[in-house]
Amino acid sequence: MRLSKGIRRSQRIGYLYILPWIIGFLMLQLYPLLSSLYYSFTDFNMFSAPSFVGLKNYIKLFTADGSFRNSLSRTFIYVFMGVPVKLIFAFFIAMLLNMKIRFINVFRTVYYLPSIVGGSVAISILWRLLFMKDGAVNKILGTIGIPAVSWLGNPSYALFTISMIIVWQFGSSMVLFLAGLKQIPDELYESARVDGASRVRCFFSITVPLITPVIFFNLIMQMINAFQDFTGAMVVTNGGPLNSTYLYALMLYDQGFKYFRMGYASALSWVLFAIILGFTALIFKSSPMWVNYQDGGDF
């Protein structure tokens, strides 16, 4: 009996400790989530009571809104162009930083610096200054005889230019890759070299298979973040030129906070949620075919 009372008392104390988190979750996450779902079925402008309109917002999205289709296609290109390049670049840098050379810890710190300030408005402003018509990039190209390129004014280059912002912010992915590389036993490489395997063979037969769990995690997280990217498109190009960088998050922001169509913006957010959920589920579904775990387990 005393033991039972002691357990119940410990449980009450435990609930008391996590009460702030529970309150925060209910007020700042669950309530806004359910509210946005309700608002997506209403006509709501934040200045009057929402009126229920059923599926009208969703029907308009898929049948009558050309901006939705344009922003969605721009976002797909942005994600599928930026995320793979970012992961490849982060993996390459992690391989370099995994080498045993002098001052390697200093190099690791320097390479991680972009991620400390990455994603901020300041970085986007810096990017815009670098790629202006008379910016530093064109001046460097001019020194080797390449004419200036309108990186931000030409629709053919603008989306590529802002997608490189996420590639430049590779630090967090690089750190995870580096941690994964350090978990690979040196004995595997030594055994492979004894058997006459080349560095390329070791890379594709040992390094890549054993690092696939980290690739899997980085792919999911970076894809989710890229679909929601907003700052670069807003600060660097403001969606232009000719809506070539009008990403989905920028459209969602405009509908909700520029035109005060909060019901319509809520519908946009739930469509984005469904898209991210679908791609995440697809990656999880495909993971048994390409993700290898050292213990042989899977999800």
Steps between C-alpha positions, in 0.01 A plus 500: 500500500780740593680412175184570300455838667864583436463417129187714469677789674798467265263501202331818622838667546600386150181646349568824686846525345371448146194724551668808341579295189144362484353851530737630234418211267123547540506879462781555250483187283182294523254790521654694205513177300132420550404864454674520163321184391165657586592833338593319177128429454397859564515849354702679767674837474594551871271804525166320505371167620591207271218371279494134404542441124576127492749392233484829311859600588640164390297495179625849413858391566494209258271640231522879482819628660786523251733640766459179699617284211789733420621525859468125547702424187763759601522343845542148359787620282651685795485194726614239247783723382625632834467207740700235303779748428508603865527141621770412246698810590459438876611137455804609299605754764445243776731259317767769486456590866524135599860492384768489767695820443628781721255768619205291382285624788553860385391410147189325635404810696551730202292282271217486754480879537252553210242289682525707817375808316332312213140568411504853640394815323860625519624204296230556237597866472864399460399256227312774316802731517729226370282418198392848396586608147800690637556264792810310604418185300477685169816698579689175560363355175601819320863454601511177298316642202148373570232766439273603785195280559168630627474240776199657669336676206487210255224239564732230366758560776307646794363174641838331467664794680275492806513119515873527556428670833385171649803325348728752668333424837635145506648503850238301691489225236879495485529449877262203485691349209826550688359328808384210283839467332671481837277204595633287215762259641850541357532120495261485204725721289811312609344166404392640164848633427651163589268344243622748239200735495563849363389823669210530257388145575528564874292814462212332315516166685564618856456874550179558304307194627589571864419871472155444344315539835646851528413572137146383573462733799661798326288449190175511696592797717646710219206423271251611768696820561535577129127469435443762769780738399391861495777743593716471189216545251356788703815700565708430190240517220159547665367230269624659178592539227173400330412281802790268417593478870147527640534205735206334674583644843513849351155455345366369830639805679351740246156343519494502879678821599493719189149434368358378836345191345573292804257222409660464159849510653399225743391284206838566338680394816309172521572422137869561572473274804350225283777539241776479762328205666472321165867543411607402851289185483647421157855529636415280798336246270804484274754493785519116532633491143794734557554566871733255674533463874802336662272293726290392203190671635254727325191701577 
